[in-house]
mmCIF file of C-alpha atoms in Angstrom:
data_model
loop_
_atom_site.group_PDB
_atom_site.id
_atom_site.type_symbol
_atom_site.label_atom_id
_atom_site.label_comp_id
_atom_site.label_asym_id
_atom_site.label_seq_id
_atom_site.Cartn_x
_atom_site.Cartn_y
_atom_site.Cartn_z
ATOM 1 C CA MET A 27 124.347 164.725 -60.373
ATOM 2 C CA VAL A 28 122.098 167.194 -62.112
ATOM 3 C CA THR A 29 123.124 170.839 -62.060
ATOM 4 C CA LYS A 30 121.033 173.988 -62.355
ATOM 5 C CA GLU A 31 122.846 174.844 -65.578
ATOM 6 C CA GLU A 32 121.654 171.573 -67.115
ATOM 7 C CA LEU A 33 118.123 172.312 -65.940
ATOM 8 C CA LEU A 34 118.204 175.783 -67.485
ATOM 9 C CA GLU A 35 119.558 174.371 -70.738
ATOM 10 C CA LEU A 36 116.785 171.771 -70.867
ATOM 11 C CA GLN A 37 114.167 174.420 -70.128
ATOM 12 C CA ASP A 38 115.509 176.536 -72.983
ATOM 13 C CA HIS A 39 115.249 173.488 -75.236
ATOM 14 C CA LEU A 40 111.640 173.039 -74.110
ATOM 15 C CA ASP A 41 110.901 176.681 -74.922
ATOM 16 C CA ARG A 42 112.304 176.247 -78.437
ATOM 17 C CA ILE A 43 110.147 173.189 -79.032
ATOM 18 C CA ILE A 44 107.055 175.024 -77.797
ATOM 19 C CA THR A 45 107.830 177.975 -80.072
ATOM 20 C CA SER A 46 108.160 175.638 -83.057
ATOM 21 C CA TYR A 47 104.955 173.853 -82.031
ATOM 22 C CA LEU A 48 102.984 177.104 -81.904
ATOM 23 C CA SER A 49 104.421 178.214 -85.248
ATOM 24 C CA LEU A 50 103.302 174.960 -86.866
ATOM 25 C CA PHE A 51 99.845 175.318 -85.371
ATOM 26 C CA ASP A 52 99.560 178.867 -86.717
ATOM 27 C CA THR A 53 100.591 177.663 -90.181
ATOM 28 C CA TYR A 54 98.041 174.857 -89.934
ATOM 29 C CA GLN A 55 95.227 177.302 -89.197
ATOM 30 C CA SER A 56 96.275 179.554 -92.076
ATOM 31 C CA LEU A 57 96.310 176.621 -94.507
ATOM 32 C CA GLN A 58 92.899 175.470 -93.323
ATOM 33 C CA ALA A 59 91.503 178.930 -94.044
ATOM 34 C CA GLU A 60 93.079 178.937 -97.532
ATOM 35 C CA ILE A 61 91.716 175.452 -98.279
ATOM 36 C CA SER A 62 88.226 176.429 -97.160
ATOM 37 C CA SER A 63 88.360 179.576 -99.289
ATOM 38 C CA GLY A 64 89.663 177.726 -102.367
ATOM 39 C CA LEU A 65 87.039 174.979 -102.187
ATOM 40 C CA SER A 66 84.265 177.511 -101.649
ATOM 41 C CA LYS A 67 85.371 179.510 -104.694
ATOM 42 C CA GLY A 68 85.620 176.326 -106.762
ATOM 43 C CA TYR A 69 82.110 175.108 -105.948
ATOM 44 C CA LEU A 70 80.717 178.609 -106.387
ATOM 45 C CA SER A 71 82.292 178.773 -109.855
ATOM 46 C CA ILE A 72 80.687 175.436 -110.766
ATOM 47 C CA ALA A 73 77.321 176.806 -109.644
ATOM 48 C CA GLN A 74 77.869 179.894 -111.797
ATOM 49 C CA ALA A 75 78.744 177.732 -114.816
ATOM 50 C CA ASN A 76 75.603 175.626 -114.344
ATOM 51 C CA PHE A 77 73.463 178.729 -113.946
ATOM 52 C CA SER A 78 74.825 180.341 -117.113
ATOM 53 C CA SER A 79 74.481 177.165 -119.197
ATOM 54 C CA GLY A 80 70.698 177.125 -118.826
ATOM 55 C CA ARG A 81 70.109 173.861 -120.710
ATOM 56 C CA PHE A 82 72.277 171.362 -118.864
ATOM 57 C CA ARG A 83 74.484 170.882 -115.837
ATOM 58 C CA TYR A 84 78.212 170.189 -115.795
ATOM 59 C CA GLY A 85 78.668 166.907 -113.978
ATOM 60 C CA GLN A 86 79.446 163.214 -114.263
ATOM 61 C CA ASP A 87 77.498 162.818 -117.512
ATOM 62 C CA TYR A 88 80.479 164.422 -119.252
ATOM 63 C CA TYR A 89 83.182 162.351 -117.525
ATOM 64 C CA ASP A 90 85.488 160.202 -119.619
ATOM 65 C CA ASP A 91 85.983 156.881 -117.811
ATOM 66 C CA ARG A 92 89.271 156.359 -119.663
ATOM 67 C CA MET A 93 90.781 159.273 -117.761
ATOM 68 C CA THR A 94 93.976 158.587 -115.827
ATOM 69 C CA ALA A 95 95.433 160.688 -113.040
ATOM 70 C CA LEU A 96 97.378 163.809 -114.025
ATOM 71 C CA ARG A 97 98.909 164.291 -110.595
ATOM 72 C CA GLY A 98 100.185 162.076 -107.827
ATOM 73 C CA VAL A 99 101.682 162.377 -104.367
ATOM 74 C CA ASP A 100 105.400 162.075 -103.725
ATOM 75 C CA ILE A 101 106.138 160.994 -100.131
ATOM 76 C CA THR A 102 109.638 161.437 -98.718
ATOM 77 C CA GLN A 103 111.080 160.987 -95.246
ATOM 78 C CA THR A 104 113.885 163.120 -93.878
ATOM 79 C CA GLU A 105 115.700 163.472 -90.579
ATOM 80 C CA ASP A 106 115.897 166.588 -88.430
ATOM 81 C CA GLU A 107 116.745 167.514 -84.846
ATOM 82 C CA LEU A 108 113.480 166.270 -83.358
ATOM 83 C CA ALA A 109 113.304 163.238 -85.638
ATOM 84 C CA ALA A 110 116.362 161.805 -83.918
ATOM 85 C CA THR A 111 114.104 160.732 -81.043
ATOM 86 C CA GLN A 112 110.699 160.555 -82.714
ATOM 87 C CA GLY A 113 111.485 158.939 -86.071
ATOM 88 C CA LEU A 114 111.617 160.323 -89.586
ATOM 89 C CA LYS A 115 109.845 163.469 -90.742
ATOM 90 C CA THR A 116 107.381 162.792 -93.573
ATOM 91 C CA GLU A 117 106.934 165.314 -96.383
ATOM 92 C CA TYR A 118 104.299 165.322 -99.114
ATOM 93 C CA ALA A 119 104.539 166.947 -102.547
ATOM 94 C CA VAL A 120 102.477 166.988 -105.741
ATOM 95 C CA LYS A 121 104.082 165.466 -108.819
ATOM 96 C CA GLU A 122 102.860 165.296 -112.410
ATOM 97 C CA LEU A 123 102.107 161.862 -113.844
ATOM 98 C CA LYS A 124 102.921 161.577 -117.545
ATOM 99 C CA THR A 125 102.194 158.834 -120.020
ATOM 100 C CA GLU A 126 104.911 157.113 -122.042
ATOM 101 C CA GLU A 127 103.876 159.122 -125.106
ATOM 102 C CA GLU A 128 104.227 162.404 -123.203
ATOM 103 C CA GLN A 129 107.639 161.417 -121.864
ATOM 104 C CA GLU A 130 108.819 160.401 -125.335
ATOM 105 C CA TYR A 131 107.518 163.667 -126.766
ATOM 106 C CA GLU A 132 109.470 165.727 -124.203
ATOM 107 C CA VAL A 133 112.664 163.810 -124.953
ATOM 108 C CA ARG A 134 112.224 164.348 -128.690
ATOM 109 C CA ILE A 135 111.593 168.071 -128.172
ATOM 110 C CA LYS A 136 114.812 168.415 -126.158
ATOM 111 C CA THR A 137 116.980 166.446 -128.594
ATOM 112 C CA SER A 138 115.436 167.397 -131.942
ATOM 113 C CA GLY A 139 117.547 169.720 -134.064
ATOM 114 C CA LEU A 140 120.474 169.856 -131.647
ATOM 115 C CA ARG A 141 122.849 168.928 -134.444
ATOM 116 C CA ARG A 142 121.730 172.001 -136.393
ATOM 117 C CA ARG A 143 122.616 174.395 -133.612
ATOM 118 C CA PHE A 144 126.372 173.848 -133.506
ATOM 119 C CA VAL A 145 128.727 172.756 -136.245
ATOM 120 C CA PRO A 146 132.358 172.579 -135.074
ATOM 121 C CA PRO A 147 135.034 174.085 -137.312
ATOM 122 C CA PRO A 148 136.738 171.614 -139.658
ATOM 123 C CA SER A 149 139.958 170.025 -138.493
ATOM 124 C CA ASP A 150 143.215 170.178 -140.457
ATOM 125 C CA ASP A 151 142.621 166.706 -141.894
ATOM 126 C CA GLU A 152 139.157 167.704 -143.043
ATOM 127 C CA MET A 153 140.533 170.830 -144.698
ATOM 128 C CA ILE A 154 143.089 168.707 -146.542
ATOM 129 C CA ASN A 155 140.434 166.226 -147.655
ATOM 130 C CA GLY A 156 138.142 169.044 -148.772
ATOM 131 C CA VAL A 157 135.457 168.512 -146.152
ATOM 132 C CA THR A 158 133.829 171.886 -145.469
ATOM 133 C CA ASN A 159 131.248 173.144 -143.044
ATOM 134 C CA GLU A 160 128.705 173.299 -145.877
ATOM 135 C CA LYS A 161 129.049 169.565 -146.462
ATOM 136 C CA LYS A 162 128.820 168.863 -142.737
ATOM 137 C CA ASP A 163 125.724 171.028 -142.519
ATOM 138 C CA LYS A 164 124.141 169.072 -145.370
ATOM 139 C CA ASP A 165 124.982 165.751 -143.715
ATOM 140 C CA SER A 166 123.523 167.009 -140.448
ATOM 141 C CA ASP A 167 120.348 168.161 -142.202
ATOM 142 C CA ASP A 168 120.003 164.763 -143.852
ATOM 143 C CA ASP A 169 120.275 163.073 -140.459
ATOM 144 C CA VAL A 170 117.624 165.339 -138.970
ATOM 145 C CA ASP A 171 115.290 164.825 -141.919
ATOM 146 C CA ASN A 172 115.609 161.069 -141.460
ATOM 147 C CA ASP A 173 114.472 161.257 -137.818
ATOM 148 C CA PRO A 174 111.199 159.432 -137.100
ATOM 149 C CA PRO A 175 108.092 161.626 -136.838
ATOM 150 C CA PHE A 176 107.034 163.034 -133.492
ATOM 151 C CA PRO A 177 104.567 160.843 -131.588
ATOM 152 C CA PHE A 178 100.970 162.021 -131.318
ATOM 153 C CA VAL A 179 100.259 163.243 -127.788
ATOM 154 C CA LYS A 180 96.637 163.566 -126.749
ATOM 155 C CA ASN A 181 95.702 166.466 -124.491
ATOM 156 C CA ARG A 182 94.471 164.868 -121.260
ATOM 157 C CA ASP A 183 93.210 168.055 -119.643
ATOM 158 C CA PRO A 184 89.731 167.120 -118.303
ATOM 159 C CA ILE A 185 88.431 170.626 -119.019
ATOM 160 C CA ARG A 186 88.247 169.536 -122.690
ATOM 161 C CA TRP A 187 85.463 167.085 -121.841
ATOM 162 C CA PHE A 188 83.004 169.951 -121.758
ATOM 163 C CA GLY A 189 83.506 171.130 -125.331
ATOM 164 C CA LEU A 190 85.386 173.931 -127.032
ATOM 165 C CA LEU A 191 83.249 176.734 -125.604
ATOM 166 C CA THR A 192 83.949 175.928 -121.978
ATOM 167 C CA PRO A 193 82.624 178.616 -119.608
ATOM 168 C CA SER A 194 85.300 180.677 -117.911
ATOM 169 C CA ALA A 195 83.668 179.913 -114.548
ATOM 170 C CA LEU A 196 84.373 176.215 -115.078
ATOM 171 C CA LYS A 197 88.029 176.958 -115.799
ATOM 172 C CA VAL A 198 88.194 179.066 -112.627
ATOM 173 C CA ALA A 199 86.782 176.123 -110.658
ATOM 174 C CA GLN A 200 89.464 173.825 -112.067
ATOM 175 C CA THR A 201 92.196 176.308 -111.143
ATOM 176 C CA GLU A 202 90.905 176.669 -107.589
ATOM 177 C CA PHE A 203 90.745 172.913 -107.027
ATOM 178 C CA VAL A 204 94.207 172.324 -108.516
ATOM 179 C CA ASP A 205 95.718 175.102 -106.385
ATOM 180 C CA THR A 206 94.109 173.627 -103.260
ATOM 181 C CA LEU A 207 95.743 170.213 -103.669
ATOM 182 C CA PRO A 208 99.259 171.229 -102.494
ATOM 183 C CA ARG A 209 97.722 172.911 -99.439
ATOM 184 C CA LEU A 210 95.904 169.699 -98.537
ATOM 185 C CA LEU A 211 99.171 167.791 -98.690
ATOM 186 C CA SER A 212 100.860 170.461 -96.569
ATOM 187 C CA VAL A 213 98.159 170.008 -93.933
ATOM 188 C CA CYS A 214 98.793 166.243 -93.904
ATOM 189 C CA GLY A 215 102.474 166.835 -93.245
ATOM 190 C CA LEU A 216 101.766 169.501 -90.628
ATOM 191 C CA LEU A 217 99.402 167.243 -88.684
ATOM 192 C CA ARG A 218 102.060 164.554 -88.428
ATOM 193 C CA GLU A 219 104.670 167.125 -87.429
ATOM 194 C CA ILE A 220 102.380 168.731 -84.834
ATOM 195 C CA ASP A 221 101.691 165.338 -83.274
ATOM 196 C CA ARG A 222 105.391 164.502 -83.263
ATOM 197 C CA GLN A 223 106.383 167.770 -81.609
ATOM 198 C CA GLU A 224 103.578 167.435 -79.063
ATOM 199 C CA GLN A 225 105.018 164.084 -78.011
ATOM 200 C CA GLU A 226 108.458 165.674 -77.787
ATOM 201 C CA VAL A 227 107.094 168.470 -75.581
ATOM 202 C CA ARG A 228 105.608 165.915 -73.185
ATOM 203 C CA ARG A 229 108.843 163.921 -73.092
ATOM 204 C CA VAL A 230 111.049 166.949 -72.348
ATOM 205 C CA ARG A 231 108.522 168.213 -69.826
ATOM 206 C CA GLN A 232 108.851 164.958 -67.882
ATOM 207 C CA GLN A 233 112.630 165.339 -67.926
ATOM 208 C CA VAL A 234 112.337 168.880 -66.555
ATOM 209 C CA ARG A 235 110.038 167.646 -63.780
ATOM 210 C CA GLY A 236 112.518 164.948 -62.829
ATOM 211 C CA MET A 237 115.456 167.363 -62.768
ATOM 212 C CA ARG A 238 113.497 169.839 -60.649
ATOM 213 C CA LYS A 239 112.614 167.115 -58.187
ATOM 214 C CA GLU A 240 116.220 165.950 -58.018
ATOM 215 C CA LEU A 241 117.399 169.515 -57.351
ATOM 216 C CA GLY A 242 114.717 170.024 -54.710
ATOM 217 C CA ILE A 243 112.880 172.704 -56.690
ATOM 218 C CA VAL A 244 109.206 172.485 -55.748
ATOM 219 C CA THR A 245 106.595 174.608 -57.537
ATOM 220 C CA GLU A 246 102.848 174.346 -57.828
ATOM 221 C CA ASP A 247 102.759 176.295 -61.094
ATOM 222 C CA PRO A 248 102.373 174.114 -64.212
ATOM 223 C CA LEU A 249 105.050 174.149 -66.836
ATOM 224 C CA PRO A 250 104.290 176.319 -69.891
ATOM 225 C CA ALA A 251 103.912 173.194 -71.995
ATOM 226 C CA GLU A 252 101.094 171.937 -69.784
ATOM 227 C CA GLU A 253 99.068 175.083 -70.298
ATOM 228 C CA ILE A 254 99.557 174.919 -74.064
ATOM 229 C CA LEU A 255 98.754 171.236 -74.494
ATOM 230 C CA GLN A 256 95.710 171.427 -72.231
ATOM 231 C CA SER A 257 94.249 174.491 -73.970
ATOM 232 C CA PRO A 258 91.168 173.803 -76.175
#
């Protein structure tokens, strides 16, 4: 038997879902405005660079077909309160893609010269045998000097395709486009979340209708969720 307290609790739950839904929609609109602004600034900067160059245009003629991606998309799925009934929540994030040479270079940078930084004090046995810190330092230096040379790492920044005297407007365009990428991924995640919460609103709304009918509560007014989901 359904009670009025259970109905009120379910209605409060519906209100919380609607509040979260509206908050997501507001964030979605804000991100869309930021994306539109960033892309507009990027293309405008490219136009400024082409105008200032005079002789040629910055475009595909300068592209290096050997280029590989510098960034990728990391997709993860997590659980939350709503996901218990609607599946996993999908999140998107930008990650840097590095070549084997770049990874090896970072490891060498972190480990190179570590033995120079700290030389422990000699133990009693070493003092007896005449082993001093100076000798240990020399041995450590010899080991470091015998390390293999650092690998050559080529700069893969595509802005270098356009020569050493790259216009500042072209660099601004690159910055705008790079900064827009995380916002695009956020919009992808928000769209999935908005759709998921919309389905949850409809499901809970049907439960509220059934509980009202069972309790004999008749009203011609639509539920708040109906007005929201039917709005243009």
